[in-house]
Amino acid sequence: MYRNIVFDLDGTLTDSGRGILASVTYALEKLGAPVPAPETLRLFVGPPLTGSFMKYCCMTEAQAAEGVRLFRERYVPIGWRENRVYPGIRPLMRELKNRGCRLYVATGKSRESALRVLEYFGLMSYLDGVAAPDPKEMHAEKAKLILSVCPDTADTVMVGDTMGDVEAAETAGADSVAVLYGYGAWTEAQLEKATFRADTVAALSMILLGEVPAEKGVFLSLEGLDGCGKTTQRDRVKEIMEDLGYETLLSREPGGCSISEEIRSLLLSVAHGEMTPTTEALLYAASRAQHVHDVIAPALRAGKAVICDRFVDSSVAYQGGGRSLGVETVSQYNEAGVHGCMPDVTVYFRIDHETSLRRRYSASAPDRMEQADAAFFARTERAFEQLAAENPNRFLVLDGRRTKEEVTAELQEKLPAFLTEKGLI
Ligand SMILES: Nc1ncnc2c1ncn2[C@@H]1O[C@H](COP(=O)(O)OP(=O)(O)OP(=O)(O)O)[C@@H](O)[C@H]1O
Ligand SMILES: [Mg+2]
């Protein structure tokens, strides 16, 4: 096993193509320049942009500088986040770290951009150093960057997706792994120069670790009053988890598997108006028990991020609060149901019951029935608030009253940070 491992960033740890290519395209369109074919465009990921604009778009140095300025106009606010940790990278880095290796990043990206990506995507905690050019010297040689964080290159390997990485390793006196899943266009002769080649992250894991480490699952539930935006934001949560490198599984409650879906239709049937609150609460707990057993627990064991639209907190809030069975009582009913399988994170879209009512009944004034509804929802709201206050380590509270776009932005800003802070990813 190597003691020091230096990773390239773009195309090696993260698949940054989406944001980089969209921002290059944006710059070229603003300049009125033709956009190269996709095979050429993908070569922009990784090497310094000025050179690529000159090489692939026949620009002068001044035009290329303007291209870089326009690129940043889109990349800085939006493009850097259109990035994805390659699945398998996170458990690999975690396991290498556990075994005492020292991990570094050496990238041609500016230090500021590199740190922003590494922090947002929660990779910083695995790293012992980041080598990136300072703003004054944008074309720092990669070999120098390697040596700046890892001066003793005995027992060191550089992992990268372009020939530049392999050459830098050689100059710095380190071994190299050429990864073929990134953006480099390798010739057989170039690949010969690398100590190893890895077609996939699994192959890279075999080289560095001798095994493919398992990912640890993350369980996220989405909660809040009716109309708070759970279903609207669900796919955004899924995208964020996929960008963090996870395989995802979306589910919902009540339901999620065949027995639980049957219980769901029992619960929702208008023919069962005489159902007591206790029966209702126990049926929800029974539905949950099967859902955990059949769907949630196996997916978590397989290392997935499970995203569940409503879970135990909905029972506690609606039956415990809304139906006045008591928060404690309904929590107890659910202990057997969840079987210790509690969410790691509960994203709570906070809205008040009046906003919930307005979203559900559009603009019309609530009638007598809806007024009765209002009291039920006020109790439910209070129970949700109690749960959020009592479980600050699990609840990520977002302001659900803002526009859909604002809620998405808050989610993007806060969810990865919450997961990192709590040591969940
Ligand atoms: N931030 C928002 N601002 C305004 N309207 C919203 C917002 N988020 C969702 N909506 C609208 O409110 C309604 C309910 O949204 P959604 O279905 O996502 O809520 P939900 O939490 O899943 O509700 P339920 O608990 O009933 O399933 C939809 O019409 C949706 O378009
Ligand atoms: Mg919904």
Tab-separated table of C-alpha atoms and ligand atoms in Angstrom, residues 224-233 309-310 359 400-404 407, ligand 1:
chain	number	residue	atom	x	y	z
A	224	GLY	CA	-43.673	18.963	7.443
A	225	LEU	CA	-47.338	19.895	7.174
A	226	ASP	CA	-49.391	19.094	4.062
A	227	GLY	CA	-48.362	21.339	1.204
A	228	CYS	CA	-44.999	22.290	2.759
A	229	GLY	CA	-43.160	21.170	-0.382
A	230	LYS	CA	-41.855	17.686	0.503
A	231	THR	CA	-42.837	16.129	-2.799
A	232	THR	CA	-41.816	19.240	-4.746
A	233	GLN	CA	-38.276	19.171	-3.295
A	309	ASP	CA	-41.287	11.324	1.902
A	310	ARG	CA	-42.703	11.302	5.500
A	359	ARG	CA	-51.798	25.883	-0.342
A	400	GLY	CA	-40.853	26.265	3.580
A	401	ARG	CA	-42.798	29.523	3.220
A	402	ARG	CA	-40.336	30.920	0.708
A	403	THR	CA	-40.666	30.308	-3.051
A	404	LYS	CA	-39.859	26.877	-4.450
A	407	VAL	CA	-36.286	26.549	-0.749
B	1	LIG	N1	-42.298	26.913	-1.742
B	1	LIG	C1	-43.534	26.873	-2.270
B	1	LIG	N2	-44.241	28.002	-2.471
B	1	LIG	C2	-45.492	27.960	-2.982
B	1	LIG	N3	-46.118	26.840	-3.334
B	1	LIG	C3	-45.477	25.676	-3.152
B	1	LIG	C4	-44.151	25.622	-2.617
B	1	LIG	N4	-43.752	24.339	-2.558
B	1	LIG	C5	-44.790	23.601	-3.026
B	1	LIG	N5	-45.810	24.405	-3.400
B	1	LIG	C6	-47.109	23.999	-3.957
B	1	LIG	O1	-47.884	23.514	-2.862
B	1	LIG	C7	-48.572	22.351	-3.250
B	1	LIG	C8	-48.161	21.186	-2.384
B	1	LIG	O2	-46.771	20.912	-2.602
B	1	LIG	P1	-46.192	19.450	-2.372
B	1	LIG	O3	-47.064	18.445	-3.006
B	1	LIG	O4	-44.754	19.467	-2.731
B	1	LIG	O5	-46.332	19.366	-0.795
B	1	LIG	P2	-46.206	18.106	0.131
B	1	LIG	O6	-45.441	18.566	1.310
B	1	LIG	O7	-45.687	16.952	-0.600
B	1	LIG	O8	-47.727	17.912	0.536
B	1	LIG	P3	-48.470	16.567	1.054
B	1	LIG	O9	-48.086	16.418	2.476
B	1	LIG	O10	-49.895	16.913	0.894
B	1	LIG	O11	-48.027	15.438	0.183
B	1	LIG	C9	-48.281	22.113	-4.721
B	1	LIG	O12	-49.290	22.707	-5.473
B	1	LIG	C10	-46.970	22.835	-4.908
B	1	LIG	O13	-46.830	23.283	-6.243
